[in-house]
XYZ file of C-alpha atoms in Angstrom:
381
model
C 21.841 -116.122 -27.688
C 19.285 -114.385 -25.494
C 22.135 -112.979 -23.409
C 23.767 -111.483 -26.500
C 20.513 -109.928 -27.683
C 19.862 -108.376 -24.296
C 23.366 -106.970 -24.083
C 23.087 -105.393 -27.513
C 19.693 -103.961 -26.686
C 20.994 -102.478 -23.480
C 23.925 -100.868 -25.281
C 21.560 -99.454 -27.915
C 19.232 -97.969 -25.305
C 22.215 -96.575 -23.428
C 23.459 -94.801 -26.543
C 20.005 -93.450 -27.296
C 19.652 -92.074 -23.761
C 23.127 -90.530 -23.972
C 22.240 -88.838 -27.273
C 18.982 -87.546 -25.793
C 20.835 -86.126 -22.780
C 23.347 -84.354 -25.028
C 20.570 -82.895 -27.169
C 18.667 -81.755 -24.071
C 21.804 -80.118 -22.653
C 22.409 -78.181 -25.843
C 18.800 -77.046 -25.929
C 19.030 -75.858 -22.306
C 22.206 -73.896 -23.082
C 20.549 -72.213 -26.072
C 17.495 -71.427 -23.941
C 19.668 -69.906 -21.211
C 21.473 -67.773 -23.780
C 18.145 -66.618 -25.174
C 16.927 -65.735 -21.670
C 20.123 -63.790 -20.989
C 19.666 -61.945 -24.253
C 16.033 -61.219 -23.378
C 17.068 -59.946 -19.926
C 19.717 -57.676 -21.434
C 17.259 -56.339 -23.983
C 14.696 -55.797 -21.203
C 17.205 -54.013 -18.990
C 18.367 -51.843 -21.868
C 14.758 -51.102 -22.739
C 13.976 -50.138 -19.139
C 17.055 -47.915 -19.008
C 15.957 -46.295 -22.246
C 12.470 -45.712 -20.830
C 13.971 -44.346 -17.587
C 16.227 -41.984 -19.515
C 13.307 -40.820 -21.626
C 11.211 -40.387 -18.480
C 13.967 -38.415 -16.744
C 14.352 -36.211 -19.804
C 10.608 -35.599 -19.872
C 10.560 -34.913 -16.119
C 13.388 -32.384 -16.468
C 11.578 -30.703 -19.335
C 8.332 -30.618 -17.349
C 10.228 -29.246 -14.334
C 11.715 -26.437 -16.445
C 8.302 -25.607 -17.878
C 6.764 -25.668 -14.383
C 9.486 -23.327 -13.129
C 8.727 -20.933 -15.958
C 5.036 -21.026 -15.072
C 5.841 -20.310 -11.405
C 8.041 -17.385 -12.464
C 5.142 -16.012 -14.488
C 2.809 -16.150 -11.469
C 5.235 -14.362 -9.123
C 4.263 -10.666 -9.106
C 7.114 -8.201 -9.094
C 6.439 -4.737 -7.685
C 8.238 -1.434 -8.032
C 10.421 -0.725 -4.959
C 9.294 2.179 -2.790
C 10.940 5.474 -3.761
C 10.704 8.010 -0.947
C 10.890 11.701 -1.905
C 10.895 14.796 0.305
C 8.945 17.204 -1.877
C 5.291 17.462 -2.940
C 4.129 17.737 -6.536
C 5.436 20.582 -8.730
C 3.518 23.866 -8.597
C 0.767 23.650 -11.229
C -0.002 26.671 -13.428
C -1.951 24.739 -16.072
C -5.670 25.523 -16.628
C -7.808 23.993 -13.880
C -11.230 24.496 -12.340
C -11.101 26.681 -9.232
C -12.329 26.277 -5.700
C -15.481 28.217 -4.859
C -15.150 31.251 -2.561
C -15.706 30.642 1.147
C -14.779 27.011 0.886
C -15.930 23.923 -0.977
C -18.877 21.640 -0.229
C -16.753 18.528 -0.772
C -13.324 19.462 0.488
C -13.412 21.177 3.895
C -9.955 20.406 5.283
C -8.206 23.353 3.690
C -5.303 23.367 1.239
C -3.464 20.220 0.240
C 0.119 19.559 1.343
C 0.726 17.563 -1.847
C -0.791 19.643 -4.647
C -1.705 23.171 -5.728
C -4.604 25.242 -4.357
C -6.623 26.548 -7.334
C -8.069 29.946 -6.415
C -9.988 32.394 -8.588
C -7.187 34.319 -10.318
C -4.421 32.947 -8.120
C -2.665 29.736 -7.138
C -0.607 28.780 -4.123
C 1.070 25.704 -2.729
C 2.639 24.927 0.637
C 6.135 23.743 -0.247
C 7.724 23.505 3.186
C 7.376 23.873 6.937
C 10.279 23.993 9.367
C 10.301 25.031 13.014
C 7.842 27.963 13.015
C 8.024 28.992 9.337
C 5.821 27.913 6.428
C 7.074 28.500 2.879
C 4.430 29.072 0.211
C 4.721 29.444 -3.559
C 2.167 31.975 -4.810
C 1.188 32.902 -8.388
C -1.039 35.659 -9.737
C -2.764 34.216 -12.828
C -5.331 37.012 -13.080
C -5.260 40.401 -14.764
C -4.953 42.625 -11.684
C -2.232 43.106 -9.065
C -2.758 41.142 -5.829
C -1.550 42.701 -2.574
C -0.950 40.376 0.381
C -0.873 41.640 3.974
C -0.479 40.041 7.402
C -4.239 39.448 7.293
C -4.063 37.627 3.954
C -1.970 34.720 5.259
C -1.716 34.319 9.017
C -1.396 31.827 11.848
C -4.183 31.813 14.395
C -4.441 30.900 18.064
C -6.836 32.865 20.219
C -6.740 34.004 23.829
C -9.773 33.702 26.085
C -10.590 37.255 25.091
C -10.664 36.378 21.380
C -7.342 37.985 20.464
C -5.005 36.284 17.987
C -1.855 35.702 20.051
C 0.051 33.535 17.535
C 2.608 36.260 16.772
C 2.004 35.722 13.059
C 4.124 37.600 10.516
C 4.158 37.507 6.709
C 7.736 38.393 5.808
C 7.921 41.530 3.651
C 4.214 42.389 3.939
C 2.583 44.138 2.260
C 3.623 42.199 -0.854
C 2.435 43.134 -4.341
C 2.277 40.381 -6.957
C 1.757 41.431 -10.553
C -0.231 39.406 -13.130
C 1.707 36.329 -14.340
C 4.181 36.736 -11.476
C 5.170 33.982 -9.008
C 6.768 34.582 -5.605
C 7.928 32.480 -2.668
C 6.414 33.669 0.627
C 7.271 32.931 4.256
C 4.954 33.290 7.231
C 6.037 32.674 10.835
C 4.583 32.490 14.358
C 5.943 32.894 17.894
C 3.386 31.219 20.176
C 4.174 27.453 20.534
C 0.469 26.623 20.836
C -0.094 27.694 17.231
C -1.546 24.982 14.996
C -3.647 26.575 12.231
C -2.700 28.691 9.213
C -5.450 30.749 7.573
C -5.671 32.177 4.039
C -8.015 35.062 3.145
C -7.334 36.026 -0.474
C -9.845 37.658 -2.840
C -12.830 36.553 -0.719
C -11.591 32.964 -0.628
C -11.107 31.831 2.965
C -9.523 28.517 3.880
C -7.293 27.202 6.631
C -5.112 24.194 7.346
C -3.846 22.455 10.453
C -0.222 23.053 9.635
C 1.181 20.942 12.489
C 0.191 18.856 15.490
C -0.444 20.466 18.864
C 1.950 20.141 21.792
C -0.453 17.700 23.451
C -0.524 15.291 20.505
C 1.726 12.274 21.087
C 2.161 8.819 19.515
C 0.015 6.065 21.038
C 1.907 4.519 23.960
C -0.685 2.393 25.806
C -3.431 -0.147 25.144
C -6.162 1.496 27.204
C -9.455 1.123 25.277
C -10.910 4.248 23.659
C -14.374 4.841 22.218
C -14.517 8.093 20.256
C -17.463 10.453 20.638
C -19.850 11.159 17.760
C -17.813 14.136 16.528
C -15.018 11.720 15.602
C -17.306 9.236 13.869
C -18.390 8.928 10.250
C -21.359 6.983 8.906
C -21.288 4.138 6.428
C -18.674 1.930 8.065
C -18.810 -1.481 9.744
C -19.192 -1.561 13.526
C -17.392 -4.117 15.764
C -20.664 -6.078 15.796
C -20.501 -6.434 12.012
C -23.348 -4.018 11.258
C -23.352 -0.861 9.149
C -23.018 2.253 11.272
C -20.758 5.056 12.530
C -17.041 4.300 12.821
C -14.005 6.259 14.092
C -12.498 8.792 11.671
C -9.439 11.031 11.946
C -8.907 14.288 10.067
C -5.533 15.295 11.532
C -2.107 13.856 12.248
C -1.538 12.316 15.707
C -5.255 12.566 16.499
C -6.252 9.321 18.288
C -9.634 7.687 17.666
C -10.990 4.261 18.610
C -13.941 1.856 18.776
C -13.209 0.018 22.036
C -11.247 -2.764 20.320
C -8.664 -0.727 18.443
C -7.394 2.833 18.518
C -5.224 4.410 15.858
C -3.616 7.582 14.546
C -1.676 8.837 11.535
C 1.897 9.834 12.364
C 2.425 11.625 9.052
C 2.635 11.268 5.292
C 5.488 9.980 3.148
C 5.639 11.242 -0.445
C 6.842 8.787 -3.112
C 8.135 8.940 -6.668
C 6.473 5.636 -7.544
C 4.423 5.072 -10.677
C 2.922 2.012 -8.991
C 2.593 0.654 -5.471
C 1.328 -2.904 -5.762
C -1.864 -2.740 -7.812
C -2.191 1.052 -7.366
C -1.212 3.310 -10.273
C -0.247 6.980 -10.109
C -2.777 9.349 -11.705
C -1.460 11.404 -14.618
C -1.007 14.567 -12.513
C -1.256 13.009 -9.076
C 0.911 11.091 -6.649
C 1.062 7.801 -4.797
C 1.824 8.431 -1.136
C 1.927 6.538 2.154
C 0.233 7.196 5.480
C 2.263 6.077 8.508
C -0.394 4.518 10.767
C 0.085 3.558 14.423
C -2.511 1.130 15.769
C -3.132 -0.400 19.190
C -5.108 -3.597 19.747
C -6.788 -2.742 23.048
C -8.750 -6.007 23.222
C -7.958 -9.550 24.339
C -8.566 -10.914 20.843
C -6.330 -10.932 17.784
C -7.225 -8.196 15.312
C -6.967 -9.005 11.606
C -6.947 -6.351 8.874
C -9.028 -7.836 6.062
C -8.743 -5.099 3.451
C -8.025 -1.426 2.805
C -10.336 0.711 0.649
C -8.756 3.764 -1.037
C -10.898 6.556 -2.496
C -10.732 10.038 -3.961
C -14.063 11.858 -4.156
C -14.972 15.008 -6.099
C -18.203 16.986 -6.158
C -19.322 14.769 -9.042
C -18.650 11.477 -7.273
C -15.887 8.925 -6.805
C -12.902 9.416 -9.126
C -10.607 6.780 -7.598
C -11.605 3.589 -5.794
C -9.280 0.658 -5.143
C -9.503 -2.217 -2.678
C -6.360 -3.896 -1.368
C -6.627 -7.271 0.343
C -4.234 -8.063 3.162
C -2.300 -10.200 0.663
C -2.059 -7.175 -1.669
C -0.737 -5.087 1.223
C 1.874 -7.675 2.177
C 3.081 -8.135 -1.411
C 3.294 -4.414 -2.171
C 4.818 -3.126 1.078
C 6.428 -6.124 2.788
C 7.725 -5.346 6.261
C 7.212 -1.592 5.674
C 3.437 -2.024 5.587
C 1.028 -1.869 8.509
C 0.905 -5.427 9.938
C -2.317 -7.209 9.004
C -2.383 -9.315 12.172
C -2.178 -7.568 15.553
C -1.804 -9.551 18.761
C -3.949 -8.718 21.817
C -2.742 -5.807 23.954
C -0.059 -4.744 21.459
C 0.902 -1.699 19.383
C 2.067 -1.789 15.746
C 2.787 0.740 13.020
C 3.466 0.766 9.299
C 2.570 2.328 5.972
C -0.786 2.267 4.197
C -0.772 3.524 0.569
C -3.203 6.033 -0.896
C -3.835 7.842 -4.178
C -3.715 11.643 -4.466
C -5.656 12.616 -7.574
C -6.543 16.312 -7.222
C -6.334 18.941 -4.484
C -10.048 19.772 -4.810
C -11.017 16.195 -3.959
C -11.331 14.320 -0.677
C -8.555 11.757 -0.299
C -9.452 8.954 2.108
C -8.664 5.458 3.382
C -10.937 2.898 5.027
C -9.276 0.117 7.041
C -11.561 -2.893 7.567
C -10.829 -5.378 10.366
C -12.576 -8.311 12.011
C -13.624 -5.843 14.737
C -15.020 -3.048 12.628
C -13.652 -0.440 10.266
C -11.916 2.909 10.715
C -11.437 5.869 8.388
C -8.854 8.544 7.550
C -9.930 11.605 5.551
C -8.140 14.507 3.840
C -4.851 12.610 3.916
C -3.152 15.037 1.560
C -3.587 17.795 4.173
C -1.599 15.848 6.771
C 1.986 17.019 7.348
C 4.864 14.988 5.912
C 6.944 12.804 8.204
C 9.906 14.633 9.687
């Protein structure tokens, strides 16, 4: 009897265990399916997040690109022209007789000379002939002779040996009449052209002398006091006299650098970098040749551009070396000059009025240098 009870009990327990195992197996299968579903949902969710993130990143990238485009400055390309400004017959204040206390470099090569009752402008120079446009804006006839407009170069005895000749002289110009004039010379040493009209006397260095040549060596040069101007920065970093040039191909220096202006390039630009053309003026370029005569690298820090009238400064702009590089690119004067090397390039300036002093100051880590009366310099050939 006990045997039978034990056998039945064992069978019962066996069936119970089997049922429990089956139930547990089903539960595990359901759990696995749930986990798989959760994993799929998670993966899909992550993919959705990734897609959203990528979309956002692309949108942010596009917006960033637009912002970068906004910050990139675009400048007007350089437009070289071969002629100065048009002859100006509009009302304008006149230069005082016997010169001007501000402007002492003679007539401009870019704009009109405003005399008392007359106007003239140098419109060309080729070989030994200067062409001048002349207007009588007064009420009386003006008669021009060989003494009115002449080249000058003097012998040791004080005689003018230039061989100057005003074509067609004497020339009578009636009120409200304009004529083109030509004056020539024969002596190759001739440099200056003088005007003596109605008690107004002025002269201009019409061309470089035969001795003037482009810089070709790195021998140090310290200019004498006659080629210095006050108010600059010395190589020692103090305020004091610095080299200044008033004529093309003239070489000046401070012991670390020496430089010269090769000539002027007229432009038809309304803007050059951050510079804007005055209403009746011009933006132009000075071709500067510079030698680093030291054993240290010279860095151009900035360029200061001014136009000064008898009443004060009318134009003042400062260009950093970054401004120079952006505006002129590889056409600009290099802003870093290696030791014992020679470089050249353009420096921009603003011509505002022919009765003003047009000037540039170039500031380096070894002092500053100046160029004055730029509009009187001859154009590049």
